[in-house]
CSV table of C-alpha atoms in Angstrom, one decimal:
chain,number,residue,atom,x,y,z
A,38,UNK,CA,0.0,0.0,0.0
A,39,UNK,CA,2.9,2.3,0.6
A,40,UNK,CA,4.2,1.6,-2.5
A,41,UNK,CA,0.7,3.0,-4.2
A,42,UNK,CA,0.0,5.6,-2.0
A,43,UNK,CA,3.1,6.2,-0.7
A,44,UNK,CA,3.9,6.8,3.0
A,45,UNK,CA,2.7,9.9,5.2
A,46,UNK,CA,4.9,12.7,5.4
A,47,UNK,CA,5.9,13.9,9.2
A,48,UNK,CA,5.2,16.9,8.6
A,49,UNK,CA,7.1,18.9,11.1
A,50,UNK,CA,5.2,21.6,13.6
A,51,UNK,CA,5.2,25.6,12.2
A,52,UNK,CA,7.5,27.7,13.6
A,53,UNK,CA,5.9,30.3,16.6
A,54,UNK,CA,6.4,33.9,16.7
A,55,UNK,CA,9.0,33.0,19.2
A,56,UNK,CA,10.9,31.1,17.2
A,57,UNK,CA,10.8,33.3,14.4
A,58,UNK,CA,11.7,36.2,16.4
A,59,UNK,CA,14.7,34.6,17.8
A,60,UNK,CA,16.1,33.8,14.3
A,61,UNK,CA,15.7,37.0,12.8
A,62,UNK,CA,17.4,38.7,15.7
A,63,UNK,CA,20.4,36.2,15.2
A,64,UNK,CA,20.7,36.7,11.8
A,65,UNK,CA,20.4,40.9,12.8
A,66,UNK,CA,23.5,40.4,15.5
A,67,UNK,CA,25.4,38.1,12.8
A,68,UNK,CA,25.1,41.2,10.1
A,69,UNK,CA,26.4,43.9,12.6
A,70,UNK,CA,29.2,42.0,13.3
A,71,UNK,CA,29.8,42.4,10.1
A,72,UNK,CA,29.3,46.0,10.0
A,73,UNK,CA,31.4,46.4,12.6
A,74,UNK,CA,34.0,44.7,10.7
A,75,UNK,CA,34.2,46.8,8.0
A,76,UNK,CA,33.8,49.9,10.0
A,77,UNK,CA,37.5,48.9,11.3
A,78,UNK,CA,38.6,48.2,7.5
A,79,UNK,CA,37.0,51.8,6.6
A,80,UNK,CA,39.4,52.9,9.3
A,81,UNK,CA,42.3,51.7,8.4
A,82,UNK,CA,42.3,53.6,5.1
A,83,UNK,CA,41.3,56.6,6.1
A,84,UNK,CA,44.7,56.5,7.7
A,85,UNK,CA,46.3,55.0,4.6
A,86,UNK,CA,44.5,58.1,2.6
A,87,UNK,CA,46.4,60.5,5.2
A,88,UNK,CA,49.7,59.3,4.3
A,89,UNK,CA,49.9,58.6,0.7
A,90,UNK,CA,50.3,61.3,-1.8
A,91,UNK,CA,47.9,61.5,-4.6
A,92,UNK,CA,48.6,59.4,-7.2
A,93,UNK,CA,47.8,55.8,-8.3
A,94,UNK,CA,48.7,54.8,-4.6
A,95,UNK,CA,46.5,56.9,-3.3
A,96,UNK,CA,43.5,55.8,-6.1
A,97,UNK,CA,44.0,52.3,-5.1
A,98,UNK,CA,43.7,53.0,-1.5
A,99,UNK,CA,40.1,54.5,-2.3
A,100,UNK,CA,39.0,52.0,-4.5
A,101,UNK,CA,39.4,49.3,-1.8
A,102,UNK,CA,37.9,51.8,0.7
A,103,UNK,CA,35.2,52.4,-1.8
A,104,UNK,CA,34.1,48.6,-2.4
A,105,UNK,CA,34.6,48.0,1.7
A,106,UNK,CA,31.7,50.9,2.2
A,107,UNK,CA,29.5,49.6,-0.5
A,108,UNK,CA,29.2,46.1,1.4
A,109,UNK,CA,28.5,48.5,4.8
A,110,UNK,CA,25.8,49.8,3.0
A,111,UNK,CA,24.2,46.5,1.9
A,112,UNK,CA,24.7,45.2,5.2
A,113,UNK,CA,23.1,47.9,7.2
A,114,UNK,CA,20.1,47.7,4.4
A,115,UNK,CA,19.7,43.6,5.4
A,116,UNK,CA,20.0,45.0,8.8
A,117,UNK,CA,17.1,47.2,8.9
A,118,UNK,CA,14.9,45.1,6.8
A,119,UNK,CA,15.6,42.2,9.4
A,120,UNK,CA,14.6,44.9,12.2
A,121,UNK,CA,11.7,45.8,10.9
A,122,UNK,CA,10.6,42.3,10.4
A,123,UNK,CA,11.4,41.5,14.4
A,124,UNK,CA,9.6,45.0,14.7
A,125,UNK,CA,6.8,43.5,12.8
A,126,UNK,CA,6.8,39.7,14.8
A,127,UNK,CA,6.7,41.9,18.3
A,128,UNK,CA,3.7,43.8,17.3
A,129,UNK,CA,1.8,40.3,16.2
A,130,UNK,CA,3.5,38.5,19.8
A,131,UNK,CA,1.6,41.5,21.7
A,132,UNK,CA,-1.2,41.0,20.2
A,133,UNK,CA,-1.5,37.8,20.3
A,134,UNK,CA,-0.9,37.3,24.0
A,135,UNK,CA,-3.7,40.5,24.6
A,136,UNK,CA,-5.9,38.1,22.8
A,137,UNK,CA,-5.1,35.4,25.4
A,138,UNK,CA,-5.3,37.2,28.0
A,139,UNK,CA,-8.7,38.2,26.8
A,140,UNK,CA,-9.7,34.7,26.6
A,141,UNK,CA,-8.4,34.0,30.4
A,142,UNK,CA,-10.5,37.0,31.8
A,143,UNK,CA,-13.4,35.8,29.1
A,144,UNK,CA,-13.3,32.2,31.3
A,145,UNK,CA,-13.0,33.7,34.6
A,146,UNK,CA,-15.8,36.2,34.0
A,147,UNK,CA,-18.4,32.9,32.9
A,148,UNK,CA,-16.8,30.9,35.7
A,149,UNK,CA,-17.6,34.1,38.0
A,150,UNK,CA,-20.9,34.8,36.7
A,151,UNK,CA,-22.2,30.8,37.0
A,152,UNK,CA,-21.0,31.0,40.6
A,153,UNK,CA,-22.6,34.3,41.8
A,154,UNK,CA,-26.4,32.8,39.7
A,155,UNK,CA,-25.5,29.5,42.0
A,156,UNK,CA,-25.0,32.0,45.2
A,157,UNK,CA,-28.2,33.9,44.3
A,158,UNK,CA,-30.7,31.7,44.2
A,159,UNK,CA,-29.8,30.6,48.1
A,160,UNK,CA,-30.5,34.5,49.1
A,161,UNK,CA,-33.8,36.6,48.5
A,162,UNK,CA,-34.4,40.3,48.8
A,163,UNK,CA,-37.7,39.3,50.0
A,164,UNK,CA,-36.1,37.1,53.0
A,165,UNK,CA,-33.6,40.0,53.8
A,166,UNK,CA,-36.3,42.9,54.4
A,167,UNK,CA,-38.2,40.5,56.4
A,168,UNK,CA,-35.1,39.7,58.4
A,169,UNK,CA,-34.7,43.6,58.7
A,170,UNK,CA,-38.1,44.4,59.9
A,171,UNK,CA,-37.5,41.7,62.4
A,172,UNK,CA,-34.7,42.8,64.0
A,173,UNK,CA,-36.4,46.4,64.0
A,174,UNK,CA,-39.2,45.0,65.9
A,175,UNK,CA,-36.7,43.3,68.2
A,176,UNK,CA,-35.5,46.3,69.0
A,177,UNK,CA,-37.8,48.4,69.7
A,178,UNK,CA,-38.9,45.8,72.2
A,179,UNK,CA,-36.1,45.9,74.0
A,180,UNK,CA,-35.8,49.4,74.1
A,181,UNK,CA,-39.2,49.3,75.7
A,182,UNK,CA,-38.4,46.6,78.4
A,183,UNK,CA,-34.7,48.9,79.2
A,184,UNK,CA,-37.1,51.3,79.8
A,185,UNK,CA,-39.8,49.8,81.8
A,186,UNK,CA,-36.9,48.4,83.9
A,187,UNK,CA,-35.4,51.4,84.3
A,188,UNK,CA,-38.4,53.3,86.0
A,189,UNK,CA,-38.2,54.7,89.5
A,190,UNK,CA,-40.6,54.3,92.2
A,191,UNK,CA,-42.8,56.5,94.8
A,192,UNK,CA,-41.4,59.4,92.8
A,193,UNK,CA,-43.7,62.6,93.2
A,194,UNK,CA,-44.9,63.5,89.1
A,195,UNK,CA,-46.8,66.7,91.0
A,196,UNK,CA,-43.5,68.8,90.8
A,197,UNK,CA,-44.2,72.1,89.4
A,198,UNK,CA,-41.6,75.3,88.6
A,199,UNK,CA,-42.7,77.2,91.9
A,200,UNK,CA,-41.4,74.0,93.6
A,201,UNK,CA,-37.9,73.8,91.8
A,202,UNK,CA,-37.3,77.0,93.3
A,203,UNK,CA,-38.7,77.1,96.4
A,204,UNK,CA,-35.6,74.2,96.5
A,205,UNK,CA,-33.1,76.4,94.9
A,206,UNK,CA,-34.0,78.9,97.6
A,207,UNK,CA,-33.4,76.7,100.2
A,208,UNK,CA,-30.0,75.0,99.1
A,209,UNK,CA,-28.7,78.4,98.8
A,210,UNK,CA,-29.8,79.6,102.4
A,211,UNK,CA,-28.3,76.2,104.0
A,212,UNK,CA,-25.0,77.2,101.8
A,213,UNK,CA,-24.6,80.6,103.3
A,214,UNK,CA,-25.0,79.2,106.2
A,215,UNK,CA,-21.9,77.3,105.8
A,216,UNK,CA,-18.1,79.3,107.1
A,217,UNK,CA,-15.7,80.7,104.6
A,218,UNK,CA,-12.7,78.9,106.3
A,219,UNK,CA,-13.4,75.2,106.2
A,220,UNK,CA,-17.1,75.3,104.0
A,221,UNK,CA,-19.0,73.5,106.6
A,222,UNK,CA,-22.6,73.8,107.0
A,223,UNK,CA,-24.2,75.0,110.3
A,224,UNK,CA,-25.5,71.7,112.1
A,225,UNK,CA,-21.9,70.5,111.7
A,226,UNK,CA,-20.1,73.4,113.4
A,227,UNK,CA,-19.2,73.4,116.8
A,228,UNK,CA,-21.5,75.0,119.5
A,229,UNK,CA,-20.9,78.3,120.4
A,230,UNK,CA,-23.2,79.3,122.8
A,231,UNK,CA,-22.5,81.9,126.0
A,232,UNK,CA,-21.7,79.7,129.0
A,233,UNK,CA,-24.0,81.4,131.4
A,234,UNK,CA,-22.1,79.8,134.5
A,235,UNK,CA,-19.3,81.8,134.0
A,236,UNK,CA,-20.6,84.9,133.3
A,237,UNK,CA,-23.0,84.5,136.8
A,238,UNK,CA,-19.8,83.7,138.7
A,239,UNK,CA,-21.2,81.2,141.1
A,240,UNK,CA,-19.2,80.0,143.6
A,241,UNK,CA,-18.3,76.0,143.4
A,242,UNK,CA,-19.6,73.6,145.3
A,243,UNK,CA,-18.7,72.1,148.4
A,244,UNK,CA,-16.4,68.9,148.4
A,245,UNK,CA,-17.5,67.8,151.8
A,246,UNK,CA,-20.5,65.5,152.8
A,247,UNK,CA,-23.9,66.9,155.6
A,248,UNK,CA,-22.1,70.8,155.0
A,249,UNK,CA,-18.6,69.9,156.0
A,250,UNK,CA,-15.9,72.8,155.4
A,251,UNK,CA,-13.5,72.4,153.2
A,252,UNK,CA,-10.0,70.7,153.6
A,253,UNK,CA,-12.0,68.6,156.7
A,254,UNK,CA,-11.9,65.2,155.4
A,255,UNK,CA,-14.3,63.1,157.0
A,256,UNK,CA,-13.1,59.2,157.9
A,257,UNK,CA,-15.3,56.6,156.1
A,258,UNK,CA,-15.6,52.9,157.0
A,259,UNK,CA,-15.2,50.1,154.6
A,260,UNK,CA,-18.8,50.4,153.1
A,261,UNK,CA,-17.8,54.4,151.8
A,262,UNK,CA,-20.3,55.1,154.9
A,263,UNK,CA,-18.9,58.1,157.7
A,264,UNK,CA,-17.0,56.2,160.5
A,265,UNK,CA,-18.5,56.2,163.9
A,266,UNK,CA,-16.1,58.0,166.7
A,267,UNK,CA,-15.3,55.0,169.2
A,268,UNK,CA,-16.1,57.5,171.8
A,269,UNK,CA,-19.6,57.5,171.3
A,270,UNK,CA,-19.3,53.8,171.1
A,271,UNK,CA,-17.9,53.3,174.9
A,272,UNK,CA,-21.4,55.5,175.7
């Protein structure tokens, strides 16, 4: 059958952008070597030029130099054209790898998109208001019980203005009441009444028992009672 049809060519893989990029810029660094060649050729009669009189020396001289700047030429055109073709085989690489990267954000987007439908069906606006007007009415419930707690008891509501300061009036009497030097109020001060015994001048009272004078100390028995004089007790 081979021999009919013949065997199938392996046909080898086209070349990428890559590839071809690479062997363009060798080819570009092979031909400024070159260039750089004859630059140093160019050179080296120049000199010559300097020091040869004119004559057929000197003609010779520039015919070489002549066919050396020629080749210059044809290499630097070979070098731009391959430049501009690497210029060219960038421009396609960029776009070539927006266009991918397009396609990467093009999955991520669908894969994105499939996940957040999946995610939305599980949660309803619907579900969410009722869960807010909930927690509103939760509230507000507690507020009311905080409230409630918080009330005070066997508190007089008949307070008027003329009451609030007919108190003023008095916290500000009891607090002029009070001294400049230590700020305390009246009830706590010490007493400072007039001791009236002193200003009578009374004379003290006796020390002795039944009018005795005094320095006359009477004896006493073992009970605190006055002794008995043995005299009267041989009577």
């Amino acid at each position: 059958m081979r021999r009919v049809f013949g065997a199938k060519k392996n046909t080898e893989p086209p070349p990428s952008i890559q590839d071809a990029s690479d062997r363009i810029n060798k080819r570009g660094d092979s031909v400024e070597d070159k260039i750089k060649k004859l630059d140093v050729e160019l050179c080296k009669y120049k000199e010559q030029l300097k020091k040869t009189r004119p004559g057929p020396a000197q003609e010779a001289v520039k015919a070489r130099a002549m066919r050396v700047l020629k080749q210059k030429k044809m290499y630097e055109g070979q070098r731009d054209m391959l430049y501009n073709q690497t210029f060219n085989l960038d421009q396609v690489s960029f776009a070539a790898e927006g266009l991918k990267d397009a396609q990467q954000t093009m999955t991520a987007l669908k894969s994105a998109n499939k996940e957040l439908k999946g995610m939305m069906k599980t949660v309803k606006i619907q579900d969410i208001d009722n869960l807010q007007d909930e927690m509103m009415d939760l509230m507000d419930v507690s507020s009311e019980i905080q409230e409630t707690l918080g009330r005070s008891y066997n508190v007089p509501d008949g307070l008027d203005e003329d009451d609030l300061m007919g108190e003023l009036d008095a916290l500000e009497a009891d607090m002029g009441n009070e001294t400049e030097a230590d700020g305390m109020p009246s009830y706590l001060q010490p007493d400072t009444e007039t001791d009236y015994d002193n200003e009578l001048n009374l004379p003290a009272a006796p020390t002795g028992r039944n009018g005795a004078q005094q320095g006359r100390v009477q004896a006493e028995d073992e009970f605190g009672l006055p002794a008995v004089p043995r005299a009267s007790l041989r009577g």
